[in-house]
Amino acid sequence: MPGTPDTPPSDPVGWLRARVAELETENTRLREAAAARDEAAAAQLAAERARAGALAARADELERRLAKDSSTSSRPPSSDSPYTKKPKDRSLRRRSGRRPGKQPGAESSTLRQSPDPDDTVVCGPAACGCCGHDLTGEPVLGTPQKRQVFEASPPPPPVVTEYRVAAKCCPECGEVSVGLAPGGVTGRAQYGPGVHAKAALVVCAHYLPVARAAKLVAALTGVKVSAGFVAGVRGRAAGRLGPFMDRVRELLHAAGVLYADETPARVAGKLHYVHVACTEFLTAMHTGDRTSEAIDAGGILPGYAGTIVRDGYKGYQHLTDALHAWCGAHGLRDLAGLYRFDPGGQVWARSMADLLIDANAAATAARNAGQASLSDGNLARIRSWYRGAVAKGITDNQGKRTQMAKDGLRLARRFRDHEDMILRFAVDLAVGFTSNQAERDVRPVKVQQRASGGTWRTLLGLADFAIVQSYLSTTAKWGIDALDALTRLFTDGPWLPPATAPP
């Protein structure tokens, strides 16, 4: 040891004291070094635990995102994987009590026998079943069974009508006058309105690609049309629908309740949107981006003073003249996305979902009973339940750092801040609980896009589709067959809705 002689000094007591002091100093240094090592190890362990916790939380969040489907988010049902087994409790909705399938009283579509068959074949016995005697020529005693087969007839050859534009000379003045062909007959050889209507039916109403549509038209009508003709029939139909679109915009602007939505569509590698404004009997769609200016470009919502049922997209916030109602189905999906992945920590989400379902049932029952509104007591009960669930959601999630808690707090605050819009359906029974009407009306955009290879070639083609689909959707809501509506369009002009709803 430094400073300590190898042999004891003449003062052994002093030497021992110095030796003890040096040992105590060394022990203190060793203890401090060990404490520093323990502290560093503890800090490293805490850091590793924090990192492991963060990774676990991240894994849980990624797992939750991957597990989301159309029942727990705003994703469309077409995005659901067909290989993923869906949970049994897929929806927060309660059982309706009705059996699956066609409901009692629904209109039947069973094939029934015709009272006036085109042909009759008597299937009599050739010989006696007892003795074998020939029964040819014996009178028929009765027909205990009648069986009919409905068969498609082959397409007839096309009917060709020739319009001869004649010239005549006036016997008085000698002037030669030439006649006029009927309106619409402009070419040396052209297809008639029936061919246009059937081509538009398969390519517009049934979303077939143009090449397949041309083959189908030829097979069913006997008229051979080219793929180019079929490709242009949608544009020709859209060009005739100007008066119809003007009429629908006028009626929708006067309606008391509208349903609005938008859906993306890929056009030539870029993303565009199709916007829809509709009611139970009217549909109007137009194209654009997702800005408020594009929403206004439809010519319906600017200045509209009724109620707009929509999702939570902020692009509609500038429409301050109207009342707004949020779609209840979107709210239920958001609540399900929370509760399903954290049932113990998001009890409020289940309570809020139960409230929305209960309030919708009460509003539906009151509407079916012809009531103008829910009772004041029922509304007070709904609001009290609603605010209690919101308060619990904020309390249970406040101060927590997990992503689930942050999402829960964000959703609870959204329900707190937009109570009037979310409960609009219970206050005004004319307002629907969901915006499903708009989602159904705009869904053909996705169907056509998938049938066309996942993209539209031109923005004009998408715009024409939106116009023609507005016409077909509206006529279907009024009970008009698509072929009849298209035949009228190409013959006399578009059918125009007489009012916002049938009398």
Short mmCIF file of C-alpha atoms in Angstrom, two decimals, residues 84-395:
data_model
loop_
_atom_site.label_atom_id
_atom_site.label_comp_id
_atom_site.label_asym_id
_atom_site.label_seq_id
_atom_site.Cartn_x
_atom_site.Cartn_y
_atom_site.Cartn_z
CA THR A 84 -59.68 -13.42 -42.32
CA LYS A 85 -62.11 -15.08 -39.96
CA LYS A 86 -64.41 -12.41 -38.66
CA PRO A 87 -65.24 -12.29 -34.94
CA LYS A 88 -68.61 -13.54 -33.78
CA ASP A 89 -69.50 -10.21 -32.16
CA ARG A 90 -68.94 -8.37 -35.43
CA SER A 91 -71.49 -5.63 -34.82
CA LEU A 92 -72.74 -3.62 -31.87
CA ARG A 93 -76.25 -3.77 -33.25
CA ARG A 94 -78.82 -5.82 -31.42
CA ARG A 95 -80.86 -8.63 -32.92
CA SER A 96 -83.97 -7.45 -34.72
CA GLY A 97 -85.96 -10.57 -33.87
CA ARG A 98 -86.68 -11.28 -37.54
CA ARG A 99 -85.78 -14.56 -39.23
CA PRO A 100 -83.22 -14.54 -42.08
CA GLY A 101 -84.45 -14.39 -45.66
CA LYS A 102 -87.61 -12.95 -47.19
CA GLN A 103 -89.88 -11.34 -44.62
CA PRO A 104 -93.62 -12.05 -44.33
CA GLY A 105 -95.62 -9.85 -46.67
CA ALA A 106 -92.71 -9.18 -49.05
CA GLU A 107 -93.50 -9.35 -52.76
CA SER A 108 -92.80 -12.74 -54.30
CA SER A 109 -90.78 -13.28 -57.47
CA THR A 110 -91.55 -16.98 -57.99
CA LEU A 111 -91.92 -18.17 -61.60
CA ARG A 112 -95.61 -18.88 -62.13
CA GLN A 113 -97.43 -20.74 -64.88
CA SER A 114 -98.79 -18.76 -67.80
CA PRO A 115 -102.57 -18.97 -68.47
CA ASP A 116 -101.93 -18.66 -72.22
CA PRO A 117 -98.95 -20.83 -73.26
CA ASP A 118 -97.57 -20.41 -76.78
CA ASP A 119 -97.43 -24.14 -77.43
CA THR A 120 -99.05 -27.19 -75.84
CA VAL A 121 -97.72 -30.77 -75.94
CA VAL A 122 -99.94 -33.59 -74.66
CA CYS A 123 -97.87 -36.26 -72.90
CA GLY A 124 -100.27 -39.24 -73.00
CA PRO A 125 -99.47 -42.86 -72.27
CA ALA A 126 -98.46 -44.93 -75.30
CA ALA A 127 -99.88 -48.19 -73.92
CA CYS A 128 -101.96 -49.46 -71.04
CA GLY A 129 -99.96 -49.86 -67.88
CA CYS A 130 -101.94 -53.03 -67.00
CA CYS A 131 -102.39 -55.09 -70.17
CA GLY A 132 -100.16 -53.24 -72.62
CA HIS A 133 -102.98 -52.38 -75.06
CA ASP A 134 -102.12 -49.56 -77.52
CA LEU A 135 -103.78 -46.32 -76.40
CA THR A 136 -102.94 -44.27 -79.51
CA GLY A 137 -106.06 -42.43 -80.67
CA GLU A 138 -107.96 -42.93 -77.44
CA PRO A 139 -109.67 -39.78 -76.06
CA VAL A 140 -108.02 -37.82 -73.26
CA LEU A 141 -110.01 -38.11 -70.02
CA GLY A 142 -108.20 -35.32 -68.19
CA THR A 143 -104.89 -33.63 -67.48
CA PRO A 144 -104.10 -34.06 -63.77
CA GLN A 145 -100.76 -32.24 -64.17
CA LYS A 146 -99.60 -29.20 -66.12
CA ARG A 147 -95.92 -28.42 -66.36
CA GLN A 148 -94.52 -25.43 -68.23
CA VAL A 149 -91.03 -24.59 -69.48
CA PHE A 150 -90.10 -20.97 -70.15
CA GLU A 151 -87.49 -20.81 -72.90
CA ALA A 152 -85.70 -17.81 -74.41
CA SER A 153 -86.42 -17.24 -78.08
CA PRO A 154 -83.54 -16.58 -80.48
CA PRO A 155 -82.94 -12.91 -81.26
CA PRO A 156 -84.78 -11.78 -84.39
CA PRO A 157 -82.89 -10.18 -87.26
CA PRO A 158 -82.66 -6.41 -86.97
CA VAL A 159 -85.50 -4.36 -88.43
CA VAL A 160 -84.07 -1.97 -91.04
CA THR A 161 -86.10 1.11 -91.86
CA GLU A 162 -85.07 3.15 -94.89
CA TYR A 163 -85.97 6.83 -95.04
CA ARG A 164 -85.96 8.05 -98.62
CA VAL A 165 -85.63 11.81 -98.81
CA ALA A 166 -87.70 12.63 -101.87
CA ALA A 167 -87.54 15.67 -104.13
CA LYS A 168 -90.65 17.12 -105.79
CA CYS A 169 -91.18 19.82 -108.37
CA CYS A 170 -93.87 22.43 -107.88
CA PRO A 171 -96.24 22.51 -110.91
CA GLU A 172 -96.98 26.19 -110.33
CA CYS A 173 -93.51 27.77 -110.08
CA GLY A 174 -91.24 24.90 -111.04
CA GLU A 175 -89.27 25.04 -107.80
CA VAL A 176 -87.81 21.70 -106.66
CA SER A 177 -88.30 20.99 -102.93
CA VAL A 178 -86.53 18.26 -100.94
CA GLY A 179 -88.12 16.48 -97.98
CA LEU A 180 -86.65 16.14 -94.50
CA ALA A 181 -85.67 12.98 -92.68
CA PRO A 182 -87.04 12.50 -89.14
CA GLY A 183 -85.11 14.14 -86.32
CA GLY A 184 -82.15 12.05 -85.22
CA VAL A 185 -81.81 10.27 -88.55
CA THR A 186 -78.57 11.90 -89.68
CA GLY A 187 -76.36 9.15 -91.13
CA ARG A 188 -76.43 6.94 -94.16
CA ALA A 189 -76.55 3.95 -91.81
CA GLN A 190 -76.97 4.20 -88.06
CA TYR A 191 -78.33 2.37 -85.04
CA GLY A 192 -81.75 3.19 -83.67
CA PRO A 193 -82.72 4.21 -80.12
CA GLY A 194 -83.43 0.61 -79.11
CA VAL A 195 -79.88 -0.46 -79.92
CA HIS A 196 -78.49 2.58 -78.08
CA ALA A 197 -80.66 1.78 -75.06
CA LYS A 198 -79.61 -1.87 -74.88
CA ALA A 199 -75.94 -1.01 -75.30
CA ALA A 200 -76.23 1.61 -72.55
CA LEU A 201 -78.04 -0.93 -70.37
CA VAL A 202 -75.20 -3.44 -70.34
CA VAL A 203 -72.34 -0.94 -70.13
CA CYS A 204 -73.92 1.64 -67.79
CA ALA A 205 -76.48 -0.25 -65.71
CA HIS A 206 -74.55 -3.53 -65.48
CA TYR A 207 -70.98 -2.16 -65.54
CA LEU A 208 -69.59 -4.49 -68.22
CA PRO A 209 -66.35 -3.66 -70.06
CA VAL A 210 -67.04 -2.39 -73.56
CA ALA A 211 -65.69 -5.42 -75.45
CA ARG A 212 -67.79 -7.86 -73.45
CA ALA A 213 -70.77 -5.51 -73.66
CA ALA A 214 -70.55 -5.44 -77.47
CA LYS A 215 -70.55 -9.26 -77.61
CA LEU A 216 -73.49 -9.49 -75.24
CA VAL A 217 -75.56 -6.97 -77.22
CA ALA A 218 -74.88 -8.92 -80.41
CA ALA A 219 -75.82 -12.24 -78.77
CA LEU A 220 -79.07 -10.98 -77.25
CA THR A 221 -80.34 -8.62 -79.97
CA GLY A 222 -78.87 -9.96 -83.19
CA VAL A 223 -77.34 -6.54 -83.93
CA LYS A 224 -73.56 -6.62 -84.25
CA VAL A 225 -72.13 -3.48 -82.66
CA SER A 226 -68.48 -2.54 -82.28
CA ALA A 227 -66.63 -1.96 -79.03
CA GLY A 228 -66.09 1.63 -80.13
CA PHE A 229 -69.83 2.20 -80.48
CA VAL A 230 -70.43 0.77 -77.00
CA ALA A 231 -67.60 2.86 -75.57
CA GLY A 232 -69.25 6.04 -76.84
CA VAL A 233 -72.82 5.23 -75.80
CA ARG A 234 -72.30 6.49 -72.24
CA GLY A 235 -71.13 9.87 -73.51
CA ARG A 236 -74.11 10.10 -75.87
CA ALA A 237 -76.46 9.29 -73.01
CA ALA A 238 -74.83 11.87 -70.73
CA GLY A 239 -75.14 14.49 -73.47
CA ARG A 240 -78.93 14.06 -73.46
CA LEU A 241 -79.33 14.34 -69.67
CA GLY A 242 -78.83 18.09 -69.21
CA PRO A 243 -82.55 18.80 -68.56
CA PHE A 244 -82.70 15.89 -66.13
CA MET A 245 -79.74 17.08 -64.07
CA ASP A 246 -81.16 20.60 -63.90
CA ARG A 247 -84.49 19.25 -62.67
CA VAL A 248 -82.91 16.98 -60.04
CA ARG A 249 -80.72 19.78 -58.70
CA GLU A 250 -83.78 22.00 -58.37
CA LEU A 251 -85.76 19.34 -56.48
CA LEU A 252 -82.87 18.36 -54.22
CA HIS A 253 -82.24 21.97 -53.25
CA ALA A 254 -85.88 22.16 -52.13
CA ALA A 255 -85.84 18.88 -50.16
CA GLY A 256 -85.97 19.03 -46.37
CA VAL A 257 -83.29 16.37 -45.76
CA LEU A 258 -80.35 15.43 -47.99
CA TYR A 259 -77.79 12.65 -47.73
CA ALA A 260 -74.27 13.47 -48.93
CA ASP A 261 -71.10 11.46 -49.42
CA GLU A 262 -68.02 11.20 -51.61
CA THR A 263 -65.84 8.35 -52.82
CA PRO A 264 -62.40 8.29 -54.49
CA ALA A 265 -61.96 7.13 -58.07
CA ARG A 266 -58.64 6.63 -59.83
CA VAL A 267 -58.45 8.33 -63.22
CA ALA A 268 -55.36 7.96 -65.42
CA GLY A 269 -53.16 7.28 -62.39
CA LYS A 270 -54.49 10.20 -60.33
CA LEU A 271 -57.07 10.34 -57.57
CA HIS A 272 -60.36 12.14 -58.14
CA TYR A 273 -63.66 12.06 -56.27
CA VAL A 274 -67.31 11.50 -57.08
CA HIS A 275 -69.72 13.47 -54.88
CA VAL A 276 -73.35 12.53 -54.34
CA ALA A 277 -76.37 14.37 -52.91
CA CYS A 278 -79.51 12.30 -52.73
CA THR A 279 -82.80 11.42 -51.09
CA GLU A 280 -84.93 8.32 -51.14
CA PHE A 281 -86.22 9.27 -54.60
CA LEU A 282 -83.52 11.49 -56.15
CA THR A 283 -79.80 11.13 -56.94
CA ALA A 284 -77.30 13.65 -58.31
CA MET A 285 -73.59 12.93 -58.69
CA HIS A 286 -70.69 14.98 -60.00
CA THR A 287 -66.89 14.74 -60.09
CA GLY A 288 -64.12 16.88 -58.60
CA ASP A 289 -61.50 16.83 -55.86
CA ARG A 290 -62.27 16.77 -52.13
CA THR A 291 -62.30 20.51 -51.48
CA SER A 292 -65.28 22.59 -50.45
CA GLU A 293 -65.25 24.21 -53.90
CA ALA A 294 -65.69 20.78 -55.50
CA ILE A 295 -68.58 20.01 -53.14
CA ASP A 296 -70.26 23.27 -54.14
CA ALA A 297 -69.68 22.55 -57.85
CA GLY A 298 -72.66 20.17 -57.81
CA GLY A 299 -74.94 23.19 -57.62
CA ILE A 300 -77.10 21.76 -54.82
CA LEU A 301 -75.55 22.38 -51.40
CA PRO A 302 -74.56 26.09 -51.65
CA GLY A 303 -77.33 28.03 -49.91
CA TYR A 304 -79.17 24.83 -48.95
CA ALA A 305 -81.21 25.43 -45.78
CA GLY A 306 -82.37 21.92 -44.90
CA THR A 307 -80.55 19.13 -43.05
CA ILE A 308 -77.49 17.36 -44.49
CA VAL A 309 -76.85 13.83 -43.21
CA ARG A 310 -73.16 13.05 -43.74
CA ASP A 311 -70.02 11.58 -42.24
CA GLY A 312 -67.47 13.55 -40.22
CA TYR A 313 -65.56 14.98 -43.20
CA LYS A 314 -64.75 18.65 -42.56
CA GLY A 315 -65.28 19.66 -46.17
CA TYR A 316 -68.98 20.23 -45.40
CA GLN A 317 -68.41 22.66 -42.52
CA HIS A 318 -68.63 25.72 -44.75
CA LEU A 319 -72.31 24.98 -45.48
CA THR A 320 -73.51 27.10 -42.57
CA ASP A 321 -77.02 27.70 -43.93
CA ALA A 322 -77.90 24.05 -43.36
CA LEU A 323 -78.25 21.91 -40.26
CA HIS A 324 -75.87 18.96 -40.12
CA ALA A 325 -76.43 15.42 -38.87
CA TRP A 326 -73.66 12.87 -38.45
CA CYS A 327 -74.11 9.32 -39.70
CA GLY A 328 -74.87 6.98 -36.79
CA ALA A 329 -73.34 3.97 -38.57
CA HIS A 330 -69.95 5.72 -38.71
CA GLY A 331 -70.21 6.42 -34.98
CA LEU A 332 -71.05 2.80 -34.21
CA ARG A 333 -68.06 1.59 -36.22
CA ASP A 334 -65.71 3.95 -34.39
CA LEU A 335 -67.09 2.82 -31.03
CA ALA A 336 -66.75 -0.83 -32.03
CA GLY A 337 -63.13 -0.23 -33.06
CA LEU A 338 -62.38 0.95 -29.51
CA TYR A 339 -64.45 -1.47 -27.48
CA ARG A 340 -63.47 -4.61 -29.36
CA PHE A 341 -59.73 -4.08 -28.74
CA ASP A 342 -60.01 -2.76 -25.17
CA PRO A 343 -63.32 -3.86 -23.62
CA GLY A 344 -62.08 -3.32 -20.07
CA GLY A 345 -60.80 0.21 -20.60
CA GLN A 346 -63.44 1.49 -23.02
CA VAL A 347 -66.68 0.62 -21.24
CA TRP A 348 -68.07 4.00 -22.21
CA ALA A 349 -67.91 3.04 -25.90
CA ARG A 350 -70.26 0.12 -25.31
CA SER A 351 -72.60 2.34 -23.34
CA MET A 352 -72.61 4.99 -26.08
CA ALA A 353 -73.27 2.36 -28.75
CA ASP A 354 -76.16 0.96 -26.72
CA LEU A 355 -77.56 4.47 -26.42
CA LEU A 356 -77.39 5.14 -30.18
CA ILE A 357 -79.06 1.82 -30.97
CA ASP A 358 -81.75 2.39 -28.33
CA ALA A 359 -82.40 5.96 -29.51
CA ASN A 360 -82.63 4.84 -33.13
CA ALA A 361 -85.17 2.15 -32.19
CA ALA A 362 -87.24 4.73 -30.30
CA ALA A 363 -87.10 7.19 -33.21
CA THR A 364 -88.06 4.47 -35.71
CA ALA A 365 -91.00 3.34 -33.59
CA ALA A 366 -92.22 6.92 -33.18
CA ARG A 367 -91.87 7.56 -36.92
CA ASN A 368 -93.80 4.40 -37.80
CA ALA A 369 -96.50 5.42 -35.35
CA GLY A 370 -96.93 8.74 -37.14
CA GLN A 371 -95.54 10.84 -34.30
CA ALA A 372 -93.95 14.19 -35.11
CA SER A 373 -91.21 13.86 -32.45
CA LEU A 374 -90.10 11.93 -29.40
CA SER A 375 -91.51 12.92 -26.03
CA ASP A 376 -89.63 15.43 -23.90
CA GLY A 377 -89.02 12.78 -21.27
CA ASN A 378 -87.58 10.37 -23.79
CA LEU A 379 -85.29 13.05 -25.21
CA ALA A 380 -84.14 14.03 -21.71
CA ARG A 381 -83.34 10.37 -20.95
CA ILE A 382 -81.34 10.06 -24.19
CA ARG A 383 -79.31 13.22 -23.54
CA SER A 384 -78.62 12.25 -19.92
CA TRP A 385 -77.37 8.81 -20.97
CA TYR A 386 -75.34 10.37 -23.79
CA ARG A 387 -73.59 12.91 -21.57
CA GLY A 388 -72.89 10.32 -18.88
CA ALA A 389 -71.17 8.05 -21.40
CA VAL A 390 -69.12 10.98 -22.71
CA ALA A 391 -68.05 11.99 -19.20
CA LYS A 392 -66.93 8.45 -18.40
CA GLY A 393 -65.02 8.22 -21.67
CA ILE A 394 -63.09 11.40 -20.89
CA THR A 395 -62.45 10.41 -17.25
#
